[in-house]
Amino acid sequence: MTDLLRPHAHVHFGVFFQGVNHSTIWSDPASGSQTDFESFRQIIQTAERGLFDAFFLGEGLRLREQNGVLHDLDVVGRPDAITQLAALAAVTTHIGLVATQNVTYNDPADLARRLASLDLLSGGRGAWNIVTTDNAWTGENFRRGGWLDHSLRYVRAGEFVRAAQAIWDGSPDGQVRFSGETLDITVTPTVPRSPQGHPVLFQAGDSADGRDFAASHAEVIFSAHGTDYDDAYAFAEDVRRRTVAAGRPQDDVKILPGTQFVLADTDDDAWEKARWVKEQQVTPATALSLLGQVWGEDLSGYDPDGPVPSHDPVIEIIGETRGTRRHGKDPREIAQEWRARSEAENLSIRQLVIAQERQRGFVGSGATVAEELIRWVRTGATDGFNITPWIIPSGLDDVVDLLVPELQERGAYRTEYTGSTLREHLGLRDPLTRRTPSPVPVTA
């Protein structure tokens, strides 16, 4: 790949409002609600005050559970992302609005219309985080079971995206026709284009197929590579290689890894705060839930301040209904390693889970963290960061008040919005289907 030293590059920020999860401290008295509009309003307006590029909402089509029992840290679920963002468009003026929407359990004509509507009504701030699902667990909510074969999930996603782009582009006779392996539609578009042409396309797949899909279709890719620089750089280089192989300029896909910031006036204060945050993120109930995910059973009857179970997991009963399980390692090996550490260090269940949790993201004063972020962005490890606040809705206050000014002082962050669309904020080219032939050379 070519040298990507970018001495004048700016850091881009998005914020990821996840819903219930153990990285957000929901048990704190200062915590808001993941269903109360006021929580969303406060955090998006803080992000806009901090000149963020985008506000990103996750989506869940079924409540999490384990072995048929609802995961009680998530029983209230999350409101529909497009509905939330439409409301938030009315209380903001510049920040991008990113809706996670599933291609498996949506119809392309309907979803393309709803996304185009969000984009149009917000003045060109809409975006779509493209996700696909093939498991029967989610499918049961749609009376479809596991109808989509695993090998077809990205075939379906690619066809769905191309169909949506065709609908957004329209056609001379007013009808859009698209036929593929998983889709066969004829649609008359009903929504005009917004000032940015198309909603911006985001994607978060980390498998080889997911990265290839992003390289072919996405304009922004999220990743879990937001803590270790070498890991992030290797991911970025791989994405750039795949993007060039897809016939696009190597910088055509912006890279925004998810991460966490713990900030304070001094580095020492920040690290003390980070230790507190880590402890609060793992409540007694969370510790038992995470341990139960390894053991594949309900451990809620155990004492979180007591010892780790002495028996081994039964591999056959470990499912994936809580989301991604720990791939690549025998659960019995994990259990034996955890038990050995617990005994060697005299750790309770909760203490062990806290000890096993790695430190996420960046810790330090605003000045320290600013210097590190600039290094990441200007050497090509990333284009910016999608921030997961550790508390809602006040979790961006330190970022906006302590970190953003330090970045601005170093000439590495905007001091005002200079455009009105998300595509302009991110410095993206025109939508792929609306470009003139090869105006930008593809570098190898």
Short mmCIF file of C-alpha atoms in Angstrom, two decimals:
data_model
loop_
_atom_site.label_atom_id
_atom_site.label_comp_id
_atom_site.label_asym_id
_atom_site.label_seq_id
_atom_site.Cartn_x
_atom_site.Cartn_y
_atom_site.Cartn_z
CA MET A 1 0.00 0.00 0.00
CA THR A 2 1.05 3.62 -0.38
CA ASP A 3 2.41 5.72 2.47
CA LEU A 4 -0.55 7.13 4.39
CA LEU A 5 1.19 9.72 6.54
CA ARG A 6 -1.37 12.53 6.73
CA PRO A 7 0.18 15.46 8.61
CA HIS A 8 -2.94 17.65 8.42
CA ALA A 9 -5.67 15.03 8.90
CA HIS A 10 -8.45 15.76 11.37
CA VAL A 11 -9.87 13.29 13.91
CA HIS A 12 -13.50 12.31 13.26
CA PHE A 13 -15.85 11.38 16.10
CA GLY A 14 -19.11 9.47 16.22
CA VAL A 15 -21.04 8.33 19.27
CA PHE A 16 -22.52 4.84 19.62
CA PHE A 17 -25.65 4.58 21.80
CA GLN A 18 -25.81 0.84 22.35
CA GLY A 19 -28.77 0.12 24.58
CA VAL A 20 -28.37 -2.14 27.61
CA ASN A 21 -24.94 -3.74 27.77
CA HIS A 22 -22.34 -4.25 30.44
CA SER A 23 -19.92 -1.64 29.08
CA THR A 24 -22.42 1.07 30.05
CA ILE A 25 -22.87 1.65 33.79
CA TRP A 26 -26.65 1.42 33.96
CA SER A 27 -26.71 0.83 37.74
CA ASP A 28 -25.28 4.27 38.58
CA PRO A 29 -27.83 6.78 40.00
CA ALA A 30 -26.68 9.25 37.33
CA SER A 31 -27.59 6.83 34.55
CA GLY A 32 -30.50 7.60 32.29
CA SER A 33 -32.72 5.20 30.38
CA GLN A 34 -32.17 3.53 27.02
CA THR A 35 -35.85 4.12 26.15
CA ASP A 36 -36.38 7.67 27.46
CA PHE A 37 -36.17 10.29 24.69
CA GLU A 38 -34.44 12.69 27.07
CA SER A 39 -31.40 10.38 27.23
CA PHE A 40 -31.10 10.41 23.45
CA ARG A 41 -31.69 14.16 23.21
CA GLN A 42 -29.07 15.03 25.81
CA ILE A 43 -26.32 12.88 24.40
CA ILE A 44 -26.87 13.82 20.74
CA GLN A 45 -26.95 17.53 21.57
CA THR A 46 -23.73 17.14 23.56
CA ALA A 47 -22.17 15.39 20.56
CA GLU A 48 -23.30 18.19 18.27
CA ARG A 49 -21.88 20.77 20.67
CA GLY A 50 -18.62 18.82 20.32
CA LEU A 51 -18.89 18.98 16.49
CA PHE A 52 -19.18 15.19 16.12
CA ASP A 53 -19.78 13.72 12.68
CA ALA A 54 -22.50 11.25 13.59
CA PHE A 55 -24.83 9.74 16.17
CA PHE A 56 -25.08 5.97 15.75
CA LEU A 57 -27.85 3.70 17.05
CA GLY A 58 -27.61 -0.06 17.37
CA GLU A 59 -30.62 -2.26 16.71
CA GLY A 60 -31.94 -5.45 18.28
CA LEU A 61 -34.68 -7.50 16.63
CA ARG A 62 -35.07 -9.91 19.53
CA LEU A 63 -34.38 -9.73 23.24
CA ARG A 64 -31.24 -11.55 24.30
CA GLU A 65 -31.59 -14.79 26.18
CA GLN A 66 -29.61 -17.83 27.25
CA ASN A 67 -30.99 -21.35 27.05
CA GLY A 68 -34.49 -19.99 26.63
CA VAL A 69 -34.35 -17.59 29.59
CA LEU A 70 -34.46 -13.83 28.97
CA HIS A 71 -31.25 -12.01 29.81
CA ASP A 72 -32.69 -9.71 32.47
CA LEU A 73 -30.15 -6.95 31.88
CA ASP A 74 -31.78 -6.34 28.49
CA VAL A 75 -35.46 -7.18 28.90
CA VAL A 76 -36.78 -3.73 27.96
CA GLY A 77 -35.21 -3.78 24.50
CA ARG A 78 -34.67 -0.72 22.32
CA PRO A 79 -36.99 1.50 20.25
CA ASP A 80 -36.72 1.36 16.46
CA ALA A 81 -33.65 3.27 15.28
CA ILE A 82 -35.25 5.16 12.37
CA THR A 83 -38.11 6.30 14.61
CA GLN A 84 -35.66 7.60 17.21
CA LEU A 85 -33.49 9.36 14.66
CA ALA A 86 -36.45 11.05 12.99
CA ALA A 87 -37.33 12.59 16.35
CA LEU A 88 -33.70 13.58 17.00
CA ALA A 89 -33.43 15.23 13.58
CA ALA A 90 -35.88 17.85 14.87
CA VAL A 91 -33.67 18.84 17.83
CA THR A 92 -30.34 18.94 15.95
CA THR A 93 -29.04 20.78 12.89
CA HIS A 94 -25.78 19.24 11.67
CA ILE A 95 -24.89 15.87 13.20
CA GLY A 96 -25.31 12.72 11.09
CA LEU A 97 -28.00 10.16 12.00
CA VAL A 98 -26.97 6.51 11.55
CA ALA A 99 -29.64 3.79 11.77
CA THR A 100 -28.71 0.12 12.06
CA GLN A 101 -31.13 -1.82 9.85
CA ASN A 102 -31.19 -5.50 9.00
CA VAL A 103 -31.28 -6.68 5.37
CA THR A 104 -32.55 -10.15 6.27
CA TYR A 105 -35.79 -9.08 7.92
CA ASN A 106 -36.67 -5.97 5.92
CA ASP A 107 -38.09 -5.40 2.45
CA PRO A 108 -35.78 -3.35 0.20
CA ALA A 109 -38.52 -1.11 -1.22
CA ASP A 110 -39.87 -0.27 2.24
CA LEU A 111 -36.48 0.21 3.94
CA ALA A 112 -35.07 2.26 1.05
CA ARG A 113 -38.10 4.57 1.33
CA ARG A 114 -37.79 4.96 5.11
CA LEU A 115 -34.05 5.65 4.94
CA ALA A 116 -34.54 8.12 2.08
CA SER A 117 -37.24 9.83 4.15
CA LEU A 118 -34.91 10.21 7.14
CA ASP A 119 -32.19 11.52 4.84
CA LEU A 120 -34.50 14.00 3.10
CA LEU A 121 -36.22 15.32 6.24
CA SER A 122 -32.89 15.79 8.04
CA GLY A 123 -31.39 17.77 5.15
CA GLY A 124 -28.92 15.08 4.08
CA ARG A 125 -27.81 13.70 7.44
CA GLY A 126 -29.12 10.14 7.15
CA ALA A 127 -27.04 6.96 7.12
CA TRP A 128 -27.59 3.22 7.15
CA ASN A 129 -25.50 0.74 9.13
CA ILE A 130 -26.02 -2.45 7.09
CA VAL A 131 -26.35 -5.66 9.09
CA THR A 132 -27.45 -9.16 8.16
CA THR A 133 -28.74 -12.05 10.27
CA ASP A 134 -29.02 -15.72 9.46
CA ASN A 135 -29.84 -17.33 12.82
CA ALA A 136 -33.15 -18.99 13.56
CA TRP A 137 -33.24 -17.36 17.00
CA THR A 138 -33.87 -13.91 15.50
CA GLY A 139 -35.89 -15.36 12.64
CA GLU A 140 -38.50 -16.80 14.99
CA ASN A 141 -39.72 -13.27 15.67
CA PHE A 142 -40.55 -13.03 11.97
CA ARG A 143 -42.05 -16.52 11.59
CA ARG A 144 -39.20 -17.39 9.26
CA GLY A 145 -36.90 -19.48 11.41
CA GLY A 146 -33.42 -19.83 9.96
CA TRP A 147 -34.63 -19.41 6.41
CA LEU A 148 -31.49 -17.58 5.20
CA ASP A 149 -28.57 -19.93 4.66
CA HIS A 150 -25.35 -18.70 6.30
CA SER A 151 -23.53 -18.73 2.97
CA LEU A 152 -26.13 -16.39 1.49
CA ARG A 153 -26.07 -13.67 4.14
CA TYR A 154 -23.73 -11.38 2.21
CA VAL A 155 -25.26 -12.35 -1.13
CA ARG A 156 -28.57 -11.08 0.27
CA ALA A 157 -26.88 -7.99 1.71
CA GLY A 158 -25.17 -7.10 -1.57
CA GLU A 159 -28.36 -7.51 -3.58
CA PHE A 160 -30.34 -5.54 -1.00
CA VAL A 161 -27.87 -2.62 -1.10
CA ARG A 162 -27.79 -2.55 -4.90
CA ALA A 163 -31.58 -2.58 -4.99
CA ALA A 164 -31.76 0.28 -2.48
CA GLN A 165 -29.22 2.31 -4.48
CA ALA A 166 -31.25 1.75 -7.64
CA ILE A 167 -34.38 2.97 -5.86
CA TRP A 168 -32.55 6.07 -4.59
CA ASP A 169 -31.23 6.76 -8.10
CA GLY A 170 -34.62 6.22 -9.76
CA SER A 171 -35.02 5.44 -13.46
CA PRO A 172 -36.19 7.32 -16.56
CA ASP A 173 -39.51 5.47 -16.75
CA GLY A 174 -40.20 5.79 -13.02
CA GLN A 175 -39.89 2.07 -12.27
CA VAL A 176 -36.90 0.29 -10.76
CA ARG A 177 -36.51 -3.39 -11.52
CA PHE A 178 -34.03 -5.58 -9.69
CA SER A 179 -33.66 -9.34 -9.85
CA GLY A 180 -31.10 -11.49 -8.07
CA GLU A 181 -30.63 -14.73 -6.20
CA THR A 182 -32.55 -13.53 -3.13
CA LEU A 183 -34.58 -10.58 -4.51
CA ASP A 184 -36.96 -9.94 -7.39
CA ILE A 185 -38.67 -6.54 -7.18
CA THR A 186 -40.28 -3.82 -9.26
CA VAL A 187 -40.57 -0.50 -7.43
CA THR A 188 -41.75 3.01 -8.22
CA PRO A 189 -39.63 5.37 -6.04
CA THR A 190 -41.67 7.93 -4.09
CA VAL A 191 -39.05 9.99 -2.21
CA PRO A 192 -36.73 12.55 -3.89
CA ARG A 193 -33.02 12.57 -3.16
CA SER A 194 -31.59 14.59 -0.28
CA PRO A 195 -28.76 17.15 -0.64
CA GLN A 196 -26.18 14.35 -0.12
CA GLY A 197 -27.63 12.13 -2.87
CA HIS A 198 -27.88 8.87 -0.93
CA PRO A 199 -27.81 7.99 2.77
CA VAL A 200 -24.21 7.21 3.77
CA LEU A 201 -23.54 3.46 3.96
CA PHE A 202 -21.89 2.07 7.11
CA GLN A 203 -20.92 -1.53 7.82
CA ALA A 204 -19.37 -3.37 10.77
CA GLY A 205 -18.54 -6.91 9.64
CA ASP A 206 -15.11 -8.14 10.77
CA SER A 207 -14.98 -11.51 9.02
CA ALA A 208 -13.24 -11.84 5.66
CA ASP A 209 -16.65 -11.76 3.95
CA GLY A 210 -17.67 -8.73 6.01
CA ARG A 211 -14.51 -6.83 5.09
CA ASP A 212 -14.98 -7.68 1.40
CA PHE A 213 -18.58 -6.49 1.60
CA ALA A 214 -17.44 -3.19 3.13
CA ALA A 215 -14.75 -2.78 0.49
CA SER A 216 -17.35 -3.22 -2.27
CA HIS A 217 -20.31 -1.32 -0.84
CA ALA A 218 -19.64 0.68 2.34
CA GLU A 219 -18.44 4.23 2.77
CA VAL A 220 -17.59 3.85 6.47
CA ILE A 221 -16.58 0.72 8.36
CA PHE A 222 -16.83 0.27 12.11
CA SER A 223 -14.53 -2.16 13.88
CA ALA A 224 -13.64 -3.54 17.28
CA HIS A 225 -10.01 -2.52 16.74
CA GLY A 226 -10.07 0.59 18.91
CA THR A 227 -7.62 -0.15 21.73
CA ASP A 228 -4.33 -1.50 20.34
CA TYR A 229 -2.54 0.59 17.69
CA ASP A 230 -0.80 -2.29 15.88
CA ASP A 231 -4.05 -4.25 15.71
CA ALA A 232 -5.92 -1.19 14.38
CA TYR A 233 -3.26 -0.47 11.78
CA ALA A 234 -3.26 -4.07 10.52
CA PHE A 235 -7.06 -3.92 10.19
CA ALA A 236 -6.88 -0.61 8.32
CA GLU A 237 -4.23 -1.91 5.91
CA ASP A 238 -6.33 -5.00 5.21
CA VAL A 239 -9.43 -2.89 4.52
CA ARG A 240 -7.44 -0.62 2.20
CA ARG A 241 -6.09 -3.63 0.26
CA ARG A 242 -9.59 -5.00 -0.17
CA THR A 243 -10.93 -1.59 -1.19
CA VAL A 244 -8.32 -1.26 -3.95
CA ALA A 245 -9.08 -4.82 -5.06
CA ALA A 246 -12.74 -3.78 -5.37
CA GLY A 247 -11.70 -1.06 -7.84
CA ARG A 248 -11.96 1.89 -5.50
CA PRO A 249 -9.43 4.46 -4.19
CA GLN A 250 -7.73 3.12 -1.09
CA ASP A 251 -9.13 5.92 1.09
CA ASP A 252 -12.70 5.45 -0.14
CA VAL A 253 -13.84 3.65 3.03
CA LYS A 254 -13.47 5.67 6.23
CA ILE A 255 -12.45 3.59 9.26
CA LEU A 256 -14.00 4.38 12.66
CA PRO A 257 -13.23 1.77 15.35
CA GLY A 258 -15.41 1.62 18.42
CA THR A 259 -13.69 2.69 21.63
CA GLN A 260 -14.10 4.12 25.12
CA PHE A 261 -12.53 7.22 26.68
CA VAL A 262 -11.87 7.72 30.39
CA LEU A 263 -10.62 11.28 30.89
CA ALA A 264 -9.61 13.49 33.79
CA ASP A 265 -7.48 16.55 34.46
CA THR A 266 -4.35 14.42 35.01
CA ASP A 267 -3.21 11.01 33.81
CA ASP A 268 -3.11 9.65 37.38
CA ASP A 269 -6.65 10.80 38.07
CA ALA A 270 -7.80 9.26 34.80
CA TRP A 271 -6.30 5.86 35.61
CA GLU A 272 -7.88 5.90 39.06
CA LYS A 273 -11.19 6.75 37.42
CA ALA A 274 -10.68 3.95 34.85
CA ARG A 275 -10.29 1.39 37.64
CA TRP A 276 -13.57 2.58 39.14
CA VAL A 277 -15.32 2.46 35.76
CA LYS A 278 -14.14 -1.10 35.15
CA GLU A 279 -15.43 -2.23 38.53
CA GLN A 280 -18.80 -0.54 38.00
CA GLN A 281 -19.20 -2.05 34.54
CA VAL A 282 -19.15 -5.54 36.05
CA THR A 283 -22.06 -5.62 38.50
CA PRO A 284 -22.72 -8.81 40.49
CA ALA A 285 -25.48 -9.76 38.02
CA THR A 286 -23.22 -9.01 35.05
CA ALA A 287 -20.40 -11.12 36.51
CA LEU A 288 -22.72 -14.12 36.87
CA SER A 289 -24.12 -13.55 33.38
CA LEU A 290 -20.68 -13.39 31.75
CA LEU A 291 -19.49 -16.45 33.66
CA GLY A 292 -22.68 -18.24 32.65
CA GLN A 293 -21.92 -17.48 29.02
CA VAL A 294 -18.70 -19.50 29.36
CA TRP A 295 -20.31 -22.31 31.35
CA GLY A 296 -23.38 -22.38 29.09
CA GLU A 297 -25.84 -22.39 31.98
CA ASP A 298 -27.76 -20.15 34.33
CA LEU A 299 -25.42 -19.32 37.25
CA SER A 300 -27.69 -16.69 38.81
CA GLY A 301 -28.02 -18.84 41.93
CA TYR A 302 -24.30 -18.57 42.65
CA ASP A 303 -22.80 -16.02 45.02
CA PRO A 304 -20.87 -13.45 42.91
CA ASP A 305 -18.57 -12.96 45.89
CA GLY A 306 -18.03 -16.70 46.15
CA PRO A 307 -15.79 -19.16 44.28
CA VAL A 308 -15.93 -20.09 40.60
CA PRO A 309 -17.96 -23.30 39.87
CA SER A 310 -15.91 -26.44 40.34
CA HIS A 311 -17.55 -28.31 37.44
CA ASP A 312 -16.68 -27.87 33.76
CA PRO A 313 -19.01 -26.52 31.05
CA VAL A 314 -21.07 -28.92 28.99
CA ILE A 315 -20.06 -27.84 25.50
CA GLU A 316 -23.16 -29.12 23.74
CA ILE A 317 -25.50 -26.72 25.54
CA ILE A 318 -23.57 -23.52 24.87
CA GLY A 319 -25.59 -21.47 22.39
CA GLU A 320 -25.27 -18.11 20.67
CA THR A 321 -28.54 -16.48 21.69
CA ARG A 322 -26.68 -13.91 23.80
CA GLY A 323 -24.89 -12.77 20.67
CA THR A 324 -21.29 -13.62 19.78
CA ARG A 325 -19.84 -16.36 21.93
CA ARG A 326 -16.14 -16.92 22.58
CA HIS A 327 -15.09 -18.52 19.29
CA GLY A 328 -11.93 -20.46 18.70
CA LYS A 329 -11.44 -21.92 22.15
CA ASP A 330 -12.92 -24.90 23.99
CA PRO A 331 -15.13 -23.53 26.82
CA ARG A 332 -13.62 -26.16 29.13
CA GLU A 333 -10.17 -24.69 28.51
CA ILE A 334 -11.46 -21.21 29.31
CA ALA A 335 -13.13 -22.50 32.48
CA GLN A 336 -9.99 -24.30 33.62
CA GLU A 337 -7.84 -21.22 33.00
CA TRP A 338 -10.27 -18.98 34.86
CA ARG A 339 -10.56 -21.42 37.76
CA ALA A 340 -6.77 -21.71 38.02
CA ARG A 341 -6.40 -17.91 38.13
CA SER A 342 -9.19 -17.60 40.68
CA GLU A 343 -7.51 -20.10 42.97
CA ALA A 344 -4.00 -18.69 42.48
CA GLU A 345 -5.06 -15.10 43.20
CA ASN A 346 -7.90 -15.89 45.62
CA LEU A 347 -10.48 -14.15 43.44
CA SER A 348 -14.25 -14.36 43.76
CA ILE A 349 -16.43 -14.75 40.67
CA ARG A 350 -16.89 -11.00 40.32
CA GLN A 351 -13.24 -10.21 41.02
CA LEU A 352 -12.20 -12.78 38.42
CA VAL A 353 -14.50 -11.39 35.73
CA ILE A 354 -13.23 -7.85 36.44
CA ALA A 355 -9.64 -9.08 36.23
CA GLN A 356 -10.35 -10.87 32.93
CA GLU A 357 -11.90 -7.77 31.37
CA ARG A 358 -9.23 -5.93 29.41
CA GLN A 359 -8.94 -2.15 29.64
CA ARG A 360 -10.90 -0.68 26.75
CA GLY A 361 -9.92 2.32 24.73
CA PHE A 362 -7.99 5.36 25.93
CA VAL A 363 -7.22 6.63 29.43
CA GLY A 364 -5.52 9.89 30.38
CA SER A 365 -5.75 13.65 30.45
CA GLY A 366 -7.21 15.45 27.47
CA ALA A 367 -3.72 16.42 26.29
CA THR A 368 -2.32 12.87 26.58
CA VAL A 369 -5.22 11.23 24.79
CA ALA A 370 -5.28 13.94 22.09
CA GLU A 371 -1.65 13.25 21.17
CA GLU A 372 -2.35 9.52 20.88
CA LEU A 373 -5.46 9.98 18.73
CA ILE A 374 -3.58 12.28 16.39
CA ARG A 375 -0.88 9.62 15.99
CA TRP A 376 -3.50 7.01 15.08
CA VAL A 377 -5.23 9.20 12.52
CA ARG A 378 -2.21 10.81 10.90
CA THR A 379 -0.35 7.52 10.41
CA GLY A 380 -3.37 5.82 8.84
CA ALA A 381 -4.43 3.45 11.61
CA THR A 382 -7.91 5.00 11.53
CA ASP A 383 -9.85 8.04 10.38
CA GLY A 384 -11.48 8.61 13.74
CA PHE A 385 -13.38 6.86 16.51
CA ASN A 386 -16.92 5.78 17.28
CA ILE A 387 -17.20 6.45 21.01
CA THR A 388 -19.12 4.19 23.38
CA PRO A 389 -19.83 6.27 26.51
CA TRP A 390 -19.45 4.39 29.77
CA ILE A 391 -22.44 6.21 31.21
CA ILE A 392 -25.58 7.61 29.56
CA PRO A 393 -26.42 10.45 29.02
CA SER A 394 -23.49 12.39 30.52
CA GLY A 395 -20.74 10.17 29.10
CA LEU A 396 -19.66 12.59 26.37
CA ASP A 397 -19.22 15.62 28.64
CA ASP A 398 -15.54 14.91 29.35
CA VAL A 399 -14.85 14.21 25.66
CA VAL A 400 -16.37 17.53 24.59
CA ASP A 401 -14.98 19.60 27.46
CA LEU A 402 -11.51 18.04 27.97
CA LEU A 403 -10.52 16.28 24.75
CA VAL A 404 -12.02 18.25 21.86
CA PRO A 405 -10.32 21.55 22.89
CA GLU A 406 -6.94 19.80 23.04
CA LEU A 407 -7.44 18.39 19.55
CA GLN A 408 -8.53 21.80 18.25
CA GLU A 409 -5.50 23.47 19.81
CA ARG A 410 -3.30 21.04 17.87
CA GLY A 411 -5.11 21.71 14.59
CA ALA A 412 -6.50 18.17 14.48
CA TYR A 413 -10.23 18.79 14.91
CA ARG A 414 -12.78 21.07 13.28
CA THR A 415 -13.68 24.31 15.04
CA GLU A 416 -17.04 24.56 13.30
CA TYR A 417 -19.18 22.56 10.91
CA THR A 418 -18.26 23.61 7.37
CA GLY A 419 -20.97 21.58 5.64
CA SER A 420 -24.54 20.56 6.31
CA THR A 421 -24.54 16.88 5.27
CA LEU A 422 -22.97 13.81 6.81
CA ARG A 423 -21.17 13.11 3.55
CA GLU A 424 -19.51 16.53 3.84
CA HIS A 425 -18.59 16.03 7.51
CA LEU A 426 -16.78 12.78 6.69
CA GLY A 427 -15.15 14.07 3.52
CA LEU A 428 -16.77 11.37 1.40
CA ARG A 429 -17.03 11.30 -2.37
CA ASP A 430 -20.33 11.05 -4.23
CA PRO A 431 -22.32 7.82 -3.80
CA LEU A 432 -20.73 4.95 -5.74
CA THR A 433 -23.56 4.74 -8.26
CA ARG A 434 -23.47 8.49 -8.96
CA ARG A 435 -19.80 9.03 -9.79
CA THR A 436 -18.33 9.99 -13.11
CA PRO A 437 -15.89 7.34 -14.38
CA SER A 438 -12.71 7.19 -12.29
CA PRO A 439 -12.14 10.82 -11.33
CA VAL A 440 -9.77 9.70 -8.59
CA PRO A 441 -6.84 7.39 -9.42
CA VAL A 442 -6.86 4.00 -7.70
CA THR A 443 -3.52 3.47 -5.97
CA ALA A 444 -1.98 0.09 -5.31
#
